[in-house]
Structure formats: structure tokens, C-alpha cells
mmCIF file of C-alpha atoms in Angstrom:
data_model
loop_
_atom_site.group_PDB
_atom_site.id
_atom_site.type_symbol
_atom_site.label_atom_id
_atom_site.label_comp_id
_atom_site.label_asym_id
_atom_site.label_seq_id
_atom_site.Cartn_x
_atom_site.Cartn_y
_atom_site.Cartn_z
ATOM 1 C CA MET U 310 -20.618 -14.310 -16.556
ATOM 2 C CA ALA U 311 -18.315 -11.638 -15.185
ATOM 3 C CA ASN U 312 -15.679 -12.686 -12.683
ATOM 4 C CA PHE U 313 -15.845 -11.043 -9.303
ATOM 5 C CA VAL U 314 -15.293 -11.338 -5.569
ATOM 6 C CA LYS U 315 -18.379 -10.777 -3.408
ATOM 7 C CA VAL U 316 -18.060 -8.839 -0.156
ATOM 8 C CA ILE U 317 -19.596 -10.718 2.780
ATOM 9 C CA LYS U 318 -18.090 -8.429 5.420
ATOM 10 C CA PRO U 319 -16.326 -5.231 4.343
ATOM 11 C CA GLY U 320 -13.897 -4.884 7.254
ATOM 12 C CA LEU U 321 -13.319 -1.616 9.083
ATOM 13 C CA SER U 322 -12.256 0.444 6.067
ATOM 14 C CA THR U 323 -11.369 -1.374 2.864
ATOM 15 C CA THR U 324 -10.717 0.469 -0.386
ATOM 16 C CA VAL U 325 -9.328 -0.137 -3.853
ATOM 17 C CA GLN U 326 -5.848 1.379 -4.214
ATOM 18 C CA ASP U 327 -2.999 1.459 -6.705
ATOM 19 C CA LEU U 328 -0.038 3.874 -6.870
ATOM 20 C CA GLY U 329 -2.385 6.854 -7.093
ATOM 21 C CA ARG U 330 -2.687 9.826 -9.431
ATOM 22 C CA PRO U 331 0.286 12.123 -8.604
ATOM 23 C CA GLY U 332 0.209 13.813 -12.014
ATOM 24 C CA HIS U 333 -3.184 15.367 -11.259
ATOM 25 C CA GLN U 334 -2.323 17.301 -8.095
ATOM 26 C CA ILE U 335 -1.820 20.404 -10.214
ATOM 27 C CA GLU U 336 -5.509 20.115 -11.158
ATOM 28 C CA GLY U 337 -6.549 19.966 -7.507
ATOM 29 C CA PHE U 338 -7.033 16.191 -7.167
ATOM 30 C CA PRO U 339 -5.394 14.359 -4.230
ATOM 31 C CA GLU U 340 -2.692 11.833 -5.070
ATOM 32 C CA SER U 341 -4.201 8.999 -3.000
ATOM 33 C CA GLY U 342 -2.838 5.487 -3.644
ATOM 34 C CA ALA U 343 -1.502 2.887 -1.224
ATOM 35 C CA MET U 344 -0.316 4.159 2.151
ATOM 36 C CA ASP U 345 2.412 1.502 2.500
ATOM 37 C CA LYS U 346 3.675 1.365 -1.059
ATOM 38 C CA PHE U 347 6.373 -1.215 -0.333
ATOM 39 C CA SER U 348 3.871 -3.778 0.993
ATOM 40 C CA TYR U 349 1.504 -2.938 -1.864
ATOM 41 C CA LYS U 350 4.252 -3.583 -4.441
ATOM 42 C CA LEU U 351 5.231 -6.847 -2.744
ATOM 43 C CA ALA U 352 1.668 -8.141 -3.014
ATOM 44 C CA ASN U 353 1.585 -7.429 -6.746
ATOM 45 C CA LEU U 354 5.057 -8.893 -7.176
ATOM 46 C CA LEU U 355 3.984 -12.157 -5.573
ATOM 47 C CA VAL U 356 1.057 -12.696 -7.957
ATOM 48 C CA ASN U 357 3.015 -11.507 -11.006
ATOM 49 C CA ASN U 358 1.019 -8.316 -11.531
ATOM 50 C CA HIS U 359 2.211 -5.000 -12.869
ATOM 51 C CA LYS U 360 3.393 -2.794 -9.999
ATOM 52 C CA ASN U 361 0.410 -0.453 -10.523
ATOM 53 C CA SER U 362 -2.302 -3.134 -10.543
ATOM 54 C CA ALA U 363 -5.114 -2.227 -8.167
ATOM 55 C CA SER U 364 -5.352 -4.119 -4.874
ATOM 56 C CA LEU U 365 -7.522 -3.955 -1.784
ATOM 57 C CA GLU U 366 -6.129 -1.931 1.118
ATOM 58 C CA PHE U 367 -7.692 -2.742 4.491
ATOM 59 C CA VAL U 368 -7.284 -0.905 7.791
ATOM 60 C CA LEU U 369 -6.982 -2.736 11.152
ATOM 61 C CA VAL U 370 -9.708 -5.298 10.311
ATOM 62 C CA GLY U 371 -9.839 -7.022 6.936
ATOM 63 C CA PRO U 372 -12.806 -8.114 4.812
ATOM 64 C CA THR U 373 -14.508 -11.466 4.316
ATOM 65 C CA LEU U 374 -14.872 -12.303 0.616
ATOM 66 C CA LYS U 375 -16.395 -15.035 -1.551
ATOM 67 C CA PHE U 376 -14.798 -15.829 -4.926
ATOM 68 C CA ASN U 377 -16.937 -16.691 -7.953
ATOM 69 C CA CYS U 378 -13.828 -17.580 -9.997
ATOM 70 C CA ASP U 379 -10.387 -19.109 -9.581
ATOM 71 C CA SER U 380 -7.557 -16.809 -8.570
ATOM 72 C CA PHE U 381 -4.180 -16.530 -6.925
ATOM 73 C CA ILE U 382 -3.879 -14.067 -4.060
ATOM 74 C CA ALA U 383 -1.244 -12.588 -1.762
ATOM 75 C CA ILE U 384 -1.655 -10.740 1.540
ATOM 76 C CA THR U 385 1.052 -8.335 2.723
ATOM 77 C CA GLY U 386 1.474 -5.438 5.160
ATOM 78 C CA GLY U 387 0.843 -5.511 8.905
ATOM 79 C CA HIS U 388 0.405 -8.945 10.465
ATOM 80 C CA VAL U 389 -3.115 -10.303 10.297
ATOM 81 C CA ASP U 390 -4.738 -13.703 10.811
ATOM 82 C CA ALA U 391 -6.343 -14.945 7.595
ATOM 83 C CA LYS U 392 -8.268 -18.086 6.693
ATOM 84 C CA LEU U 393 -9.313 -19.646 3.405
ATOM 85 C CA ASN U 394 -12.287 -21.983 3.819
ATOM 86 C CA GLN U 395 -11.620 -22.011 7.583
ATOM 87 C CA GLN U 396 -7.985 -23.070 7.092
ATOM 88 C CA PRO U 397 -5.194 -20.657 8.149
ATOM 89 C CA ILE U 398 -3.107 -19.189 5.333
ATOM 90 C CA LYS U 399 0.185 -17.319 5.466
ATOM 91 C CA GLN U 400 1.069 -13.799 4.465
ATOM 92 C CA ASN U 401 3.778 -12.876 1.968
ATOM 93 C CA GLU U 402 3.242 -15.918 -0.216
ATOM 94 C CA VAL U 403 0.977 -16.924 -3.078
ATOM 95 C CA VAL U 404 -2.234 -18.756 -2.197
ATOM 96 C CA GLU U 405 -4.354 -20.531 -4.804
ATOM 97 C CA VAL U 406 -8.086 -19.853 -4.501
ATOM 98 C CA GLN U 407 -10.822 -21.843 -6.225
ATOM 99 C CA ALA U 408 -14.255 -20.594 -7.201
ATOM 100 C CA GLY U 409 -16.676 -20.755 -4.271
ATOM 101 C CA SER U 410 -13.953 -20.257 -1.670
ATOM 102 C CA ILE U 411 -14.377 -17.865 1.253
ATOM 103 C CA LEU U 412 -11.472 -15.734 2.437
ATOM 104 C CA GLU U 413 -11.600 -14.263 5.948
ATOM 105 C CA ILE U 414 -9.094 -11.581 6.954
ATOM 106 C CA GLY U 415 -9.305 -10.809 10.651
ATOM 107 C CA GLN U 416 -7.946 -8.156 12.990
ATOM 108 C CA MET U 417 -4.395 -6.893 12.598
ATOM 109 C CA THR U 418 -2.005 -7.721 15.428
ATOM 110 C CA SER U 419 0.687 -5.336 14.178
ATOM 111 C CA GLY U 420 0.597 -2.371 11.831
ATOM 112 C CA ASN U 421 -2.385 -0.476 10.472
ATOM 113 C CA TYR U 422 -2.584 -1.327 6.770
ATOM 114 C CA GLY U 423 -2.747 -4.591 4.851
ATOM 115 C CA TYR U 424 -2.947 -5.412 1.146
ATOM 116 C CA LEU U 425 -4.729 -8.116 -0.812
ATOM 117 C CA ALA U 426 -3.612 -8.609 -4.413
ATOM 118 C CA PHE U 427 -5.417 -10.715 -7.021
ATOM 119 C CA SER U 428 -3.543 -12.325 -9.926
ATOM 120 C CA ASN U 429 -4.048 -11.541 -13.610
ATOM 121 C CA GLY U 430 -4.269 -7.775 -13.225
ATOM 122 C CA GLY U 431 -5.828 -7.172 -9.815
ATOM 123 C CA VAL U 432 -9.075 -5.260 -9.305
ATOM 124 C CA ILE U 433 -10.379 -4.000 -12.652
ATOM 125 C CA SER U 434 -12.707 -1.242 -11.510
ATOM 126 C CA GLN U 435 -13.179 1.796 -13.749
ATOM 127 C CA PRO U 436 -10.102 4.091 -13.766
ATOM 128 C CA VAL U 437 -10.600 7.761 -12.910
ATOM 129 C CA LEU U 438 -7.853 10.189 -13.953
ATOM 130 C CA ASP U 439 -5.411 7.374 -14.781
ATOM 131 C CA SER U 440 -5.916 5.542 -11.485
ATOM 132 C CA ARG U 441 -8.284 3.101 -9.794
ATOM 133 C CA SER U 442 -7.390 4.473 -6.345
ATOM 134 C CA THR U 443 -10.240 5.441 -4.038
ATOM 135 C CA THR U 444 -10.251 8.999 -2.694
ATOM 136 C CA LEU U 445 -12.916 9.054 -0.009
ATOM 137 C CA ARG U 446 -13.267 12.790 0.536
ATOM 138 C CA THR U 447 -13.853 13.461 -3.175
ATOM 139 C CA GLN U 448 -15.782 10.192 -3.696
ATOM 140 C CA MET U 449 -13.809 9.166 -6.752
ATOM 141 C CA GLY U 450 -12.177 5.959 -7.951
ATOM 142 C CA GLY U 451 -12.445 2.419 -6.631
ATOM 143 C CA ILE U 452 -15.984 1.171 -6.029
ATOM 144 C CA ASP U 453 -18.136 4.304 -6.362
ATOM 145 C CA GLY U 454 -15.530 6.371 -4.510
ATOM 146 C CA ARG U 455 -16.222 4.753 -1.121
ATOM 147 C CA THR U 456 -15.151 1.989 1.224
ATOM 148 C CA LEU U 457 -16.378 -1.501 0.418
ATOM 149 C CA ALA U 458 -19.860 -2.477 1.590
ATOM 150 C CA THR U 459 -21.612 -5.801 2.129
ATOM 151 C CA ASN U 460 -22.749 -7.408 -1.169
ATOM 152 C CA ASP U 461 -20.380 -5.347 -3.327
ATOM 153 C CA ASN U 462 -19.022 -7.272 -6.305
ATOM 154 C CA ILE U 463 -15.332 -6.528 -6.894
ATOM 155 C CA PRO U 464 -14.410 -7.177 -10.541
ATOM 156 C CA ILE U 465 -11.328 -9.343 -11.122
ATOM 157 C CA ARG U 466 -10.130 -11.682 -13.878
ATOM 158 C CA ASP U 467 -10.137 -15.476 -13.801
ATOM 159 C CA SER U 468 -6.629 -16.922 -13.458
ATOM 160 C CA VAL U 469 -5.007 -19.806 -15.284
ATOM 161 C CA VAL U 470 -2.824 -22.215 -13.316
ATOM 162 C CA MET U 471 0.823 -21.184 -13.376
ATOM 163 C CA PRO U 472 3.184 -23.553 -11.523
ATOM 164 C CA SER U 473 5.745 -20.767 -11.186
ATOM 165 C CA LEU U 474 3.256 -18.779 -9.086
ATOM 166 C CA GLN U 475 2.356 -21.516 -6.644
ATOM 167 C CA ALA U 476 5.794 -21.715 -5.029
ATOM 168 C CA ARG U 477 6.249 -17.979 -4.555
ATOM 169 C CA LYS U 478 6.844 -16.590 -1.112
ATOM 170 C CA ILE U 479 9.040 -13.862 0.256
ATOM 171 C CA LYS U 480 10.539 -13.316 3.687
ATOM 172 C CA VAL U 481 9.590 -9.922 5.063
ATOM 173 C CA ASP U 482 10.934 -8.580 8.336
ATOM 174 C CA PHE U 483 7.891 -6.502 9.223
ATOM 175 C CA GLN U 484 8.665 -4.071 11.985
ATOM 176 C CA THR U 485 7.993 -0.479 12.764
ATOM 177 C CA SER U 486 10.798 1.796 13.928
ATOM 178 C CA THR U 487 11.521 4.136 16.818
ATOM 179 C CA THR U 488 13.263 6.557 14.450
ATOM 180 C CA VAL U 489 11.828 8.368 11.439
ATOM 181 C CA HIS U 490 14.298 9.972 9.037
ATOM 182 C CA PHE U 491 13.488 13.311 7.456
ATOM 183 C CA VAL U 492 15.086 15.959 5.266
ATOM 184 C CA LYS U 493 14.803 19.634 6.108
ATOM 185 C CA GLY U 494 11.677 21.268 4.743
ATOM 186 C CA PRO U 495 11.398 24.515 2.782
ATOM 187 C CA HIS U 496 10.574 26.469 5.962
ATOM 188 C CA TRP U 497 13.182 24.934 8.277
ATOM 189 C CA ASN U 498 15.100 28.187 8.605
ATOM 190 C CA MET U 499 11.946 30.070 9.618
ATOM 191 C CA PHE U 500 11.927 28.162 12.911
ATOM 192 C CA SER U 501 14.081 29.296 15.808
ATOM 193 C CA GLU U 502 17.198 27.334 16.695
ATOM 194 C CA GLN U 503 15.440 26.234 19.875
ATOM 195 C CA ALA U 504 12.449 24.902 17.906
ATOM 196 C CA GLN U 505 14.764 23.057 15.505
ATOM 197 C CA LYS U 506 16.616 21.387 18.388
ATOM 198 C CA GLN U 507 13.350 20.514 20.099
ATOM 199 C CA PHE U 508 11.978 18.919 16.921
ATOM 200 C CA VAL U 509 14.871 16.439 16.665
ATOM 201 C CA SER U 510 15.426 15.830 20.387
ATOM 202 C CA GLN U 511 11.974 15.164 21.803
ATOM 203 C CA LYS U 512 9.919 12.005 21.508
ATOM 204 C CA TYR U 513 6.668 12.159 19.560
ATOM 205 C CA GLN U 514 3.663 9.873 19.500
ATOM 206 C CA ILE U 515 1.012 9.402 16.855
ATOM 207 C CA SER U 516 -2.286 10.628 18.266
ATOM 208 C CA GLU U 517 -5.661 9.010 17.690
ATOM 209 C CA GLN U 518 -6.266 11.623 14.979
ATOM 210 C CA MET U 519 -4.858 9.494 12.187
ATOM 211 C CA ASP U 520 -6.264 8.629 8.787
ATOM 212 C CA ARG U 521 -5.254 8.505 5.138
ATOM 213 C CA MET U 522 -5.017 12.310 5.002
ATOM 214 C CA GLY U 523 -2.435 12.576 7.763
ATOM 215 C CA TYR U 524 -1.239 11.681 11.258
ATOM 216 C CA ARG U 525 -1.333 14.346 13.980
ATOM 217 C CA LEU U 526 1.516 13.959 16.476
ATOM 218 C CA THR U 527 1.579 14.654 20.197
ATOM 219 C CA GLY U 528 4.533 16.162 22.056
ATOM 220 C CA GLN U 529 5.691 19.472 23.451
ATOM 221 C CA PRO U 530 4.436 22.209 21.065
ATOM 222 C CA LEU U 531 7.008 24.027 18.955
ATOM 223 C CA ASP U 532 7.232 27.799 18.706
ATOM 224 C CA VAL U 533 5.570 28.678 15.413
ATOM 225 C CA PRO U 534 7.022 31.360 13.109
ATOM 226 C CA ALA U 535 4.945 34.535 13.158
ATOM 227 C CA LYS U 536 5.352 35.079 9.424
ATOM 228 C CA SER U 537 2.266 34.179 7.370
ATOM 229 C CA LEU U 538 2.673 31.987 4.295
ATOM 230 C CA LEU U 539 0.981 31.610 0.951
ATOM 231 C CA SER U 540 -0.410 28.161 0.179
ATOM 232 C CA GLU U 541 2.071 25.790 -1.465
ATOM 233 C CA GLY U 542 1.868 22.342 -3.019
ATOM 234 C CA THR U 543 2.121 19.409 -0.627
ATOM 235 C CA VAL U 544 4.202 16.235 -0.765
ATOM 236 C CA PHE U 545 3.603 12.783 0.716
ATOM 237 C CA GLY U 546 5.462 12.935 4.046
ATOM 238 C CA ASN U 547 5.480 16.716 4.576
ATOM 239 C CA VAL U 548 5.618 17.591 8.293
ATOM 240 C CA GLN U 549 3.468 20.674 8.778
ATOM 241 C CA ILE U 550 3.483 22.599 12.065
ATOM 242 C CA THR U 551 0.015 23.895 12.911
ATOM 243 C CA ARG U 552 -0.770 27.128 14.759
ATOM 244 C CA ASP U 553 -0.746 25.337 18.115
ATOM 245 C CA GLY U 554 2.770 23.982 17.469
ATOM 246 C CA SER U 555 1.707 20.384 16.769
ATOM 247 C CA PRO U 556 3.134 18.480 13.787
ATOM 248 C CA ILE U 557 0.924 16.800 11.202
ATOM 249 C CA VAL U 558 2.510 14.358 8.745
ATOM 250 C CA LEU U 559 0.659 14.587 5.426
ATOM 251 C CA LEU U 560 -0.111 11.263 3.770
ATOM 252 C CA ALA U 561 -1.775 9.741 0.703
ATOM 253 C CA ASP U 562 -5.143 11.562 0.748
ATOM 254 C CA ARG U 563 -3.675 14.897 1.858
ATOM 255 C CA GLN U 564 -4.918 18.195 0.483
ATOM 256 C CA THR U 565 -3.052 19.315 -2.636
ATOM 257 C CA THR U 566 -1.960 22.640 -1.102
ATOM 258 C CA GLY U 567 -1.328 23.873 2.421
ATOM 259 C CA GLY U 568 -0.432 27.081 4.224
ATOM 260 C CA TYR U 569 1.242 25.784 7.393
ATOM 261 C CA PRO U 570 5.061 25.906 7.565
ATOM 262 C CA VAL U 571 6.773 22.648 6.593
ATOM 263 C CA ILE U 572 9.662 21.920 8.937
ATOM 264 C CA GLY U 573 10.677 18.707 7.185
ATOM 265 C CA THR U 574 9.635 15.802 4.982
ATOM 266 C CA VAL U 575 9.746 12.136 6.000
ATOM 267 C CA ILE U 576 11.882 10.256 3.478
ATOM 268 C CA ARG U 577 10.060 7.874 1.141
ATOM 269 C CA ALA U 578 11.924 4.806 2.360
ATOM 270 C CA ASP U 579 10.689 5.419 5.932
ATOM 271 C CA LEU U 580 7.092 6.319 5.089
ATOM 272 C CA ASN U 581 6.126 2.663 4.685
ATOM 273 C CA LYS U 582 7.097 1.906 8.291
ATOM 274 C CA PHE U 583 5.804 5.224 9.586
ATOM 275 C CA VAL U 584 2.233 4.685 8.350
ATOM 276 C CA GLN U 585 2.223 1.282 10.071
ATOM 277 C CA MET U 586 3.055 2.774 13.495
ATOM 278 C CA LYS U 587 0.338 2.434 16.102
ATOM 279 C CA SER U 588 -1.156 5.344 18.020
ATOM 280 C CA GLY U 589 0.802 6.069 21.202
ATOM 281 C CA VAL U 590 4.121 4.576 20.052
ATOM 282 C CA ASN U 591 7.148 6.763 20.850
ATOM 283 C CA PHE U 592 9.559 7.750 18.088
ATOM 284 C CA LYS U 593 12.077 10.463 17.251
ATOM 285 C CA PHE U 594 12.797 12.394 14.075
ATOM 286 C CA VAL U 595 16.349 11.962 12.772
ATOM 287 C CA GLU U 596 17.714 14.329 10.141
ATOM 288 C CA THR U 597 19.320 12.938 6.997
ATOM 289 C CA ASP U 598 20.361 14.318 3.608
ATOM 290 C CA ILE U 599 18.918 13.952 0.125
ATOM 291 C CA GLN U 600 21.620 11.535 -1.052
ATOM 292 C CA THR U 601 21.119 9.174 1.881
ATOM 293 C CA ALA U 602 17.343 9.362 1.425
ATOM 294 C CA THR U 603 17.768 8.489 -2.254
ATOM 295 C CA ASP U 604 20.138 5.599 -1.495
ATOM 296 C CA LYS U 605 17.674 4.123 1.014
ATOM 297 C CA LEU U 606 14.839 4.281 -1.514
ATOM 298 C CA VAL U 607 16.993 2.758 -4.272
ATOM 299 C CA GLU U 608 17.974 -0.100 -1.957
ATOM 300 C CA GLN U 609 14.325 -0.721 -1.085
ATOM 301 C CA GLN U 610 13.382 -0.820 -4.757
ATOM 302 C CA ARG U 611 16.348 -3.088 -5.514
ATOM 303 C CA ILE U 612 14.851 -5.780 -3.294
ATOM 304 C CA ILE U 613 11.709 -5.744 -5.421
ATOM 305 C CA ASN U 614 13.590 -5.569 -8.734
ATOM 306 C CA ASP U 615 15.972 -8.428 -7.887
ATOM 307 C CA THR U 616 13.134 -10.660 -6.754
ATOM 308 C CA TYR U 617 11.104 -9.835 -9.859
ATOM 309 C CA GLU U 618 13.999 -10.658 -12.180
ATOM 310 C CA LYS U 619 14.558 -14.010 -10.451
ATOM 311 C CA TRP U 620 10.894 -14.966 -10.645
ATOM 312 C CA TYR U 621 10.390 -13.599 -14.152
ATOM 313 C CA ALA U 622 13.207 -15.818 -15.422
ATOM 314 C CA ASN U 623 11.375 -18.843 -13.990
ATOM 315 C CA ARG U 624 8.012 -17.725 -15.297
ATOM 316 C CA TYR U 625 8.496 -19.409 -18.657
ATOM 317 C CA VAL U 626 10.891 -22.139 -17.557
ATOM 318 C CA GLU U 627 8.675 -24.007 -15.128
ATOM 319 C CA PRO U 628 5.550 -24.492 -17.290
ATOM 320 C CA ILE U 629 7.580 -25.887 -20.247
ATOM 321 C CA GLY U 630 7.256 -29.538 -19.135
ATOM 322 C CA PRO U 631 3.428 -29.575 -18.979
ATOM 323 C CA ILE U 632 3.181 -27.559 -22.200
ATOM 324 C CA ARG U 633 5.445 -30.036 -24.047
ATOM 325 C CA ARG U 634 3.482 -33.022 -22.725
ATOM 326 C CA ASN U 635 0.201 -31.432 -23.829
ATOM 327 C CA SER U 636 1.630 -30.749 -27.279
ATOM 328 C CA ILE U 637 2.732 -34.386 -27.668
ATOM 329 C CA GLU U 638 -0.690 -35.614 -26.555
ATOM 330 C CA ILE U 639 -2.461 -33.324 -29.056
ATOM 331 C CA GLU U 640 -0.244 -34.593 -31.896
ATOM 332 C CA ARG U 641 -0.987 -38.211 -30.888
ATOM 333 C CA LEU U 642 -4.751 -37.578 -30.946
ATOM 334 C CA ILE U 643 -4.536 -35.905 -34.346
ATOM 335 C CA ARG U 644 -2.606 -38.857 -35.817
ATOM 336 C CA SER U 645 -5.007 -41.392 -34.309
ATOM 337 C CA ASN U 646 -7.992 -39.648 -35.924
ATOM 338 C CA LYS U 647 -6.541 -39.573 -39.431
#
């Protein structure tokens, strides 16, 4: 019988996501993938998956699931109350799940996005264009290109017991920020000096118009350049200024091209915290340079790499005792049957 997790309650908006399909933007397909890629990678790291293994991404309210097989799981991202068989479980550490267990992920108390990773390869739905990520507006990837629904069966693999997994946990200082770093966009110089100063001096808030395509910001409108533009390719984190002077930060499910001027781009290292910011929270844009943006991203990735190397070294060390004892017992049984 196939191994799967049955959806009892789907949550507010739960989808299958991996790192997306960036190589297919040129063909007109959105990149998609996890919104908070750092939290997504941490979840896979905890359960010893490849960094691109598909996980469940849930928004504000998580799903309730029933397992028909054994597994190890990890929950990361914004803070959420979760229970396994009515008993509270912690985030950012590995939890062993036995067949028949029910996992309940409740409402998020901080952040917008959470991630649930399953051991032994994650969700094994059918890949589309090199990715299992769900893109809702094109109805592709994941589970039939949509959010999860009651009675869906999410395909996963059964997991063997690995002592090195059971002790894994990681300390994460989850917090959003009141500053968002950006680098100047390709159309920065098209804006007046007054508009440039206003962009970096005023406080913005994320409006209620926020989804996986982008977050519209509220604040004093900027003067928009009169010059019309041809459509150009978009990047995760582009800050477009619409005709009414309002910024929109383009995110994972953004359109592949856009014709609004791009005043800046949020740096990758800050995007993870930015997407977790609640509607109405005040923040300011702070300019930085490419080198600093690169250094911040490298440092963020170093945390994951260092932790992986430490755990990977223990992966084969810890199970040696049980394996040796089993081998001795097998040899004893063979000799006794001769």
C-alpha cells in the first residue's frame, strides 16, 4: 500500500513547495517555491532531506493530518501551536511520528508562513518542469495545482528509525525586522531626487493586499516617472512603483515580466523576514550595496552548511552500535542453526 498523509483539515492555504522552477521564467512560467526559503531549508535540514525536497507550506493556519506510515517531521517558520495526538510538540526540532498519528497545526501567533517537512525525501508528488512547487494561478505542480483539500492523500515515503535524527533540534531566533535592506533597481535614476529621498525616509506598512504574488505597501505615494517602459523580466524582491505611486514587492508567484519602474530590489537575506511581516507593521527601506547583500546571504547559508556538516558527520557514527549488535546476533543465529 502506498504511504501517504491524509488531510483532515487543510488549513487556510496549504500548498506543496520546494525551491521552485527559476530556470523556466524565460518560458513564461512563474518561479514559485517557498516564500521563506531559510525556514524551508531548515525544515529539510532537520529531517536530513535534500535542500530541494518538497514540503508543505501553510499560511496563518496550518493543516490537520493523519499519517498512514511512520515518519519524522519538522515544523519551522512563524510560531505556531502544534500537537501530535493531542500532545504539544515543539518547532525547529525533529519529531517522530508513528502510523495512525494525528498532527494538528493551529493558528500562527507570529509570522505568516510555516513549513512542514517529512523525512526520507519529503512530499513525492509528480514534478512539473523540474519542480513540485504549486503555482495556484496557473494550476500546476503540487496536488493538482491547488491548495490542499479535505481527504487529499499526500504521498510520502515510510521512514526507518535513525537515532541521529531523533536528537536534532536547532535554535532559531525568529523575529521580523523594522528595516528592510535593498539595492538600487534598474530604474532608480528615473525617479526624482525627492522621490528617492522619500522612498528611504518614510515608514511603510504592508497592506491587506498581500499574497504569494506580492505585497502592496501603504505610505505617501511617490512621484512616478512619466517615461513609459517596455516589459522586463522580474526578480524575487523587485520593488515596483505603480501608477498611483504605491510600491509592490514582487514575491514567489510573481508574473515573469512587468512594465512598472523598479526602484529597488529587497536583498535575498532579508526576504525571509520580510515575507513574515504582518499587515500594518511599520518598516523602513535601507539602501545597501551588492557586496554587503552577498555577504549577508553567504552568512545565512553558512549557518545551514555548518549545521549540516556537523549532523552529517554523526549520521553514520550514531547507528554503528545497534548495527554491530544486530550483526553479532545474526552470526550467532546462523551458527546455532548449523
